[in-house]
Amino acid sequence: GANAECDRALWYAFRWVSEQPDIEGRMLRLFETGNIEEDRIAKDLERAGIPITGQQDKMLLVAGHVRGKRDGEANNVPGAEKTPHLAEFKSMNKKWMDKMKAVRSVKTVKPEYYGQCQLGMNYFGLTRCLFVATCKDDDRYYTERIKYDAEWTMDLLARLRDVVTRPMPPAGACRDENDSKGRFCK
């Protein structure tokens, strides 16, 4: 995928400039595993007294160019029983789970997931998100409650609008061919 730190890479990816990779059977199975895991997480939360509603409700932002689905809305979350939460579910391998457990910050370890949480809260009018990840290797859970950050989200939406509407590509994050960030950029 495009380098999320680089508006130029996002601009080109949005316009399908780079050759699109073939999605092989293994990747399709991994996507299916993620969908199965989402249902499993929702069932575990419901057994713990946290009902999940609104699963797979669609969201459309930036004139319909930014799309997604929420994994649900969580209610009766311990410590905030009266506050509905966006529910965001992910599965990850041991390497990423270990980082997540050590740092305890979706924003730091997986900023793309943090962005999904913020955009979802914005779209559905929620102020909290219950992020739940499961480890593919050993079934451990990681949970984090994330607060809505309006300023951060407005900045992201402005950036996305610029990528969508800008007639010419913006400057890239890499300033020269020796910049390691751009080593694998298409």
Short mmCIF file of C-alpha atoms in Angstrom, two decimals:
data_model
loop_
_atom_site.label_atom_id
_atom_site.label_comp_id
_atom_site.label_asym_id
_atom_site.label_seq_id
_atom_site.Cartn_x
_atom_site.Cartn_y
_atom_site.Cartn_z
CA GLY A 1 0.00 0.00 0.00
CA ALA A 2 0.89 3.63 -0.12
CA ASN A 3 3.17 5.15 2.51
CA ALA A 4 0.62 6.79 4.82
CA GLU A 5 3.20 9.39 5.89
CA CYS A 6 3.61 10.66 2.34
CA ASP A 7 0.88 12.73 0.70
CA ARG A 8 2.48 12.22 -2.71
CA ALA A 9 2.30 8.41 -2.34
CA LEU A 10 -1.33 8.73 -1.19
CA TRP A 11 -2.12 11.03 -4.14
CA TYR A 12 -0.76 8.48 -6.62
CA ALA A 13 -2.38 5.50 -4.86
CA PHE A 14 -5.77 7.23 -4.81
CA ARG A 15 -5.50 7.65 -8.59
CA TRP A 16 -4.41 4.02 -9.13
CA VAL A 17 -1.18 5.16 -10.79
CA SER A 18 0.92 2.26 -9.52
CA GLU A 19 0.35 -1.24 -10.81
CA GLN A 20 -2.04 -3.03 -8.48
CA PRO A 21 -0.69 -6.23 -6.95
CA ASP A 22 -2.48 -9.49 -7.57
CA ILE A 23 -4.15 -10.71 -4.40
CA GLU A 24 -3.16 -14.34 -4.01
CA GLY A 25 -5.18 -17.05 -2.28
CA ARG A 26 -3.11 -16.80 0.91
CA MET A 27 -4.00 -13.11 1.31
CA LEU A 28 -7.67 -13.79 0.61
CA ARG A 29 -7.62 -16.43 3.37
CA LEU A 30 -5.98 -13.93 5.75
CA PHE A 31 -8.76 -11.39 5.00
CA GLU A 32 -11.34 -14.10 5.68
CA THR A 33 -9.57 -15.00 8.94
CA GLY A 34 -9.81 -11.35 9.97
CA ASN A 35 -13.56 -11.39 9.34
CA ILE A 36 -13.97 -14.59 11.34
CA GLU A 37 -11.91 -13.08 14.17
CA GLU A 38 -14.12 -9.97 14.26
CA ASP A 39 -17.17 -12.16 14.90
CA ARG A 40 -15.28 -14.10 17.57
CA ILE A 41 -14.20 -10.90 19.38
CA ALA A 42 -17.78 -9.57 19.27
CA LYS A 43 -19.09 -12.82 20.78
CA ASP A 44 -16.45 -12.75 23.53
CA LEU A 45 -17.37 -9.15 24.39
CA GLU A 46 -21.06 -10.00 24.46
CA ARG A 47 -20.34 -12.92 26.83
CA ALA A 48 -18.52 -10.38 29.04
CA GLY A 49 -21.64 -8.18 29.13
CA ILE A 50 -20.59 -5.70 26.43
CA PRO A 51 -23.24 -5.85 23.69
CA ILE A 52 -22.12 -5.06 20.14
CA THR A 53 -24.61 -3.51 17.69
CA GLY A 54 -24.35 -1.82 14.30
CA GLN A 55 -21.81 -4.27 12.93
CA GLN A 56 -20.56 -3.45 9.42
CA ASP A 57 -22.43 -0.11 9.24
CA LYS A 58 -20.87 1.79 6.34
CA MET A 59 -19.22 5.18 6.52
CA LEU A 60 -18.46 7.53 3.66
CA LEU A 61 -16.22 10.56 4.12
CA VAL A 62 -14.59 13.13 1.83
CA ALA A 63 -17.43 13.14 -0.73
CA GLY A 64 -17.58 9.33 -0.63
CA HIS A 65 -13.91 8.81 -1.53
CA VAL A 66 -12.94 7.56 1.92
CA ARG A 67 -15.00 4.51 2.80
CA GLY A 68 -15.11 2.00 5.55
CA LYS A 69 -17.22 -0.11 7.86
CA ARG A 70 -17.31 -0.15 11.60
CA ASP A 71 -16.91 -3.37 13.47
CA GLY A 72 -19.74 -2.23 15.71
CA GLU A 73 -20.83 -0.10 18.60
CA ALA A 74 -19.94 -1.33 22.08
CA ASN A 75 -22.12 -0.53 25.08
CA ASN A 76 -21.69 -1.12 28.81
CA VAL A 77 -17.89 -0.83 28.54
CA PRO A 78 -16.41 -1.16 32.06
CA GLY A 79 -15.49 2.24 33.44
CA ALA A 80 -17.79 4.03 30.98
CA GLU A 81 -21.00 2.02 31.10
CA LYS A 82 -23.19 4.89 29.85
CA THR A 83 -20.92 5.93 26.95
CA PRO A 84 -21.36 4.18 23.61
CA HIS A 85 -18.02 3.28 22.01
CA LEU A 86 -17.02 2.66 18.42
CA ALA A 87 -15.82 -0.96 18.32
CA GLU A 88 -12.69 -1.57 16.25
CA PHE A 89 -11.37 -5.13 16.02
CA LYS A 90 -8.05 -6.27 14.55
CA SER A 91 -5.91 -9.38 14.47
CA MET A 92 -2.13 -9.18 14.42
CA ASN A 93 0.90 -11.41 14.62
CA LYS A 94 3.06 -11.91 17.72
CA LYS A 95 5.61 -9.26 16.71
CA TRP A 96 2.97 -6.53 16.51
CA MET A 97 1.09 -7.77 19.58
CA ASP A 98 4.30 -7.66 21.64
CA LYS A 99 4.92 -4.07 20.50
CA MET A 100 1.34 -3.12 21.29
CA LYS A 101 1.54 -4.66 24.79
CA ALA A 102 4.88 -2.94 25.49
CA VAL A 103 3.97 0.54 24.26
CA ARG A 104 0.21 0.46 25.09
CA SER A 105 -0.67 2.97 22.39
CA VAL A 106 -2.48 2.25 19.13
CA LYS A 107 -1.59 5.80 18.03
CA THR A 108 2.14 5.09 18.37
CA VAL A 109 2.36 1.47 17.21
CA LYS A 110 -0.33 1.35 14.50
CA PRO A 111 -1.20 4.94 13.51
CA GLU A 112 -3.28 3.70 10.57
CA TYR A 113 -5.56 1.88 13.03
CA TYR A 114 -5.72 4.99 15.23
CA GLY A 115 -6.82 6.96 12.15
CA GLN A 116 -9.56 4.42 11.44
CA CYS A 117 -10.75 4.76 15.04
CA GLN A 118 -10.78 8.56 14.88
CA LEU A 119 -12.59 8.66 11.52
CA GLY A 120 -15.16 6.15 12.77
CA MET A 121 -15.84 8.10 15.96
CA ASN A 122 -16.20 11.27 13.90
CA TYR A 123 -18.58 9.73 11.39
CA PHE A 124 -20.80 7.98 13.93
CA GLY A 125 -20.81 10.86 16.43
CA LEU A 126 -19.02 8.95 19.21
CA THR A 127 -16.44 10.18 21.71
CA ARG A 128 -14.82 6.86 22.63
CA CYS A 129 -13.54 3.78 20.84
CA LEU A 130 -12.97 0.30 22.24
CA PHE A 131 -10.02 -1.09 20.27
CA VAL A 132 -9.56 -4.85 20.62
CA ALA A 133 -6.79 -6.82 18.93
CA THR A 134 -6.17 -10.54 19.08
CA CYS A 135 -2.85 -12.27 18.46
CA LYS A 136 -2.95 -14.78 15.61
CA ASP A 137 -0.16 -16.79 17.24
CA ASP A 138 -1.49 -17.32 20.76
CA ASP A 139 -5.01 -15.76 21.00
CA ARG A 140 -3.96 -13.05 23.49
CA TYR A 141 -6.13 -9.94 23.56
CA TYR A 142 -5.01 -6.32 23.68
CA THR A 143 -7.63 -3.71 24.55
CA GLU A 144 -7.43 0.06 24.63
CA ARG A 145 -10.04 2.76 25.09
CA ILE A 146 -9.30 5.64 22.75
CA LYS A 147 -10.70 9.17 23.16
CA TYR A 148 -11.94 11.13 20.19
CA ASP A 149 -9.43 13.83 19.19
CA ALA A 150 -11.37 16.38 17.12
CA GLU A 151 -8.34 18.50 16.18
CA TRP A 152 -6.30 15.47 15.03
CA THR A 153 -9.28 14.13 13.06
CA MET A 154 -10.03 17.48 11.39
CA ASP A 155 -6.36 17.67 10.33
CA LEU A 156 -6.59 14.15 8.88
CA LEU A 157 -9.82 14.94 7.03
CA ALA A 158 -8.28 18.14 5.60
CA ARG A 159 -5.26 16.13 4.47
CA LEU A 160 -7.48 13.50 2.83
CA ARG A 161 -9.56 16.21 1.10
CA ASP A 162 -6.35 17.72 -0.25
CA VAL A 163 -5.16 14.35 -1.58
CA VAL A 164 -8.53 13.81 -3.29
CA THR A 165 -8.99 17.30 -4.78
CA ARG A 166 -5.44 18.46 -5.56
CA PRO A 167 -4.96 18.56 -9.35
CA MET A 168 -1.18 17.97 -9.24
CA PRO A 169 0.82 15.66 -6.96
CA PRO A 170 2.16 17.25 -3.76
CA ALA A 171 5.79 17.09 -2.69
CA GLY A 172 6.78 13.70 -1.33
CA ALA A 173 8.03 12.85 2.15
CA CYS A 174 11.39 11.85 0.64
CA ARG A 175 13.68 14.65 -0.36
CA ASP A 176 16.26 12.56 -2.22
CA GLU A 177 16.90 9.03 -3.45
CA ASN A 178 18.95 8.20 -0.34
CA ASP A 179 16.01 8.74 2.02
CA SER A 180 15.23 5.33 3.54
CA LYS A 181 11.47 6.11 3.78
CA GLY A 182 11.20 5.99 0.00
CA ARG A 183 13.29 2.92 -0.62
CA PHE A 184 10.32 0.73 -1.58
CA CYS A 185 7.94 3.48 -2.73
CA LYS A 186 6.39 2.79 -6.11
#
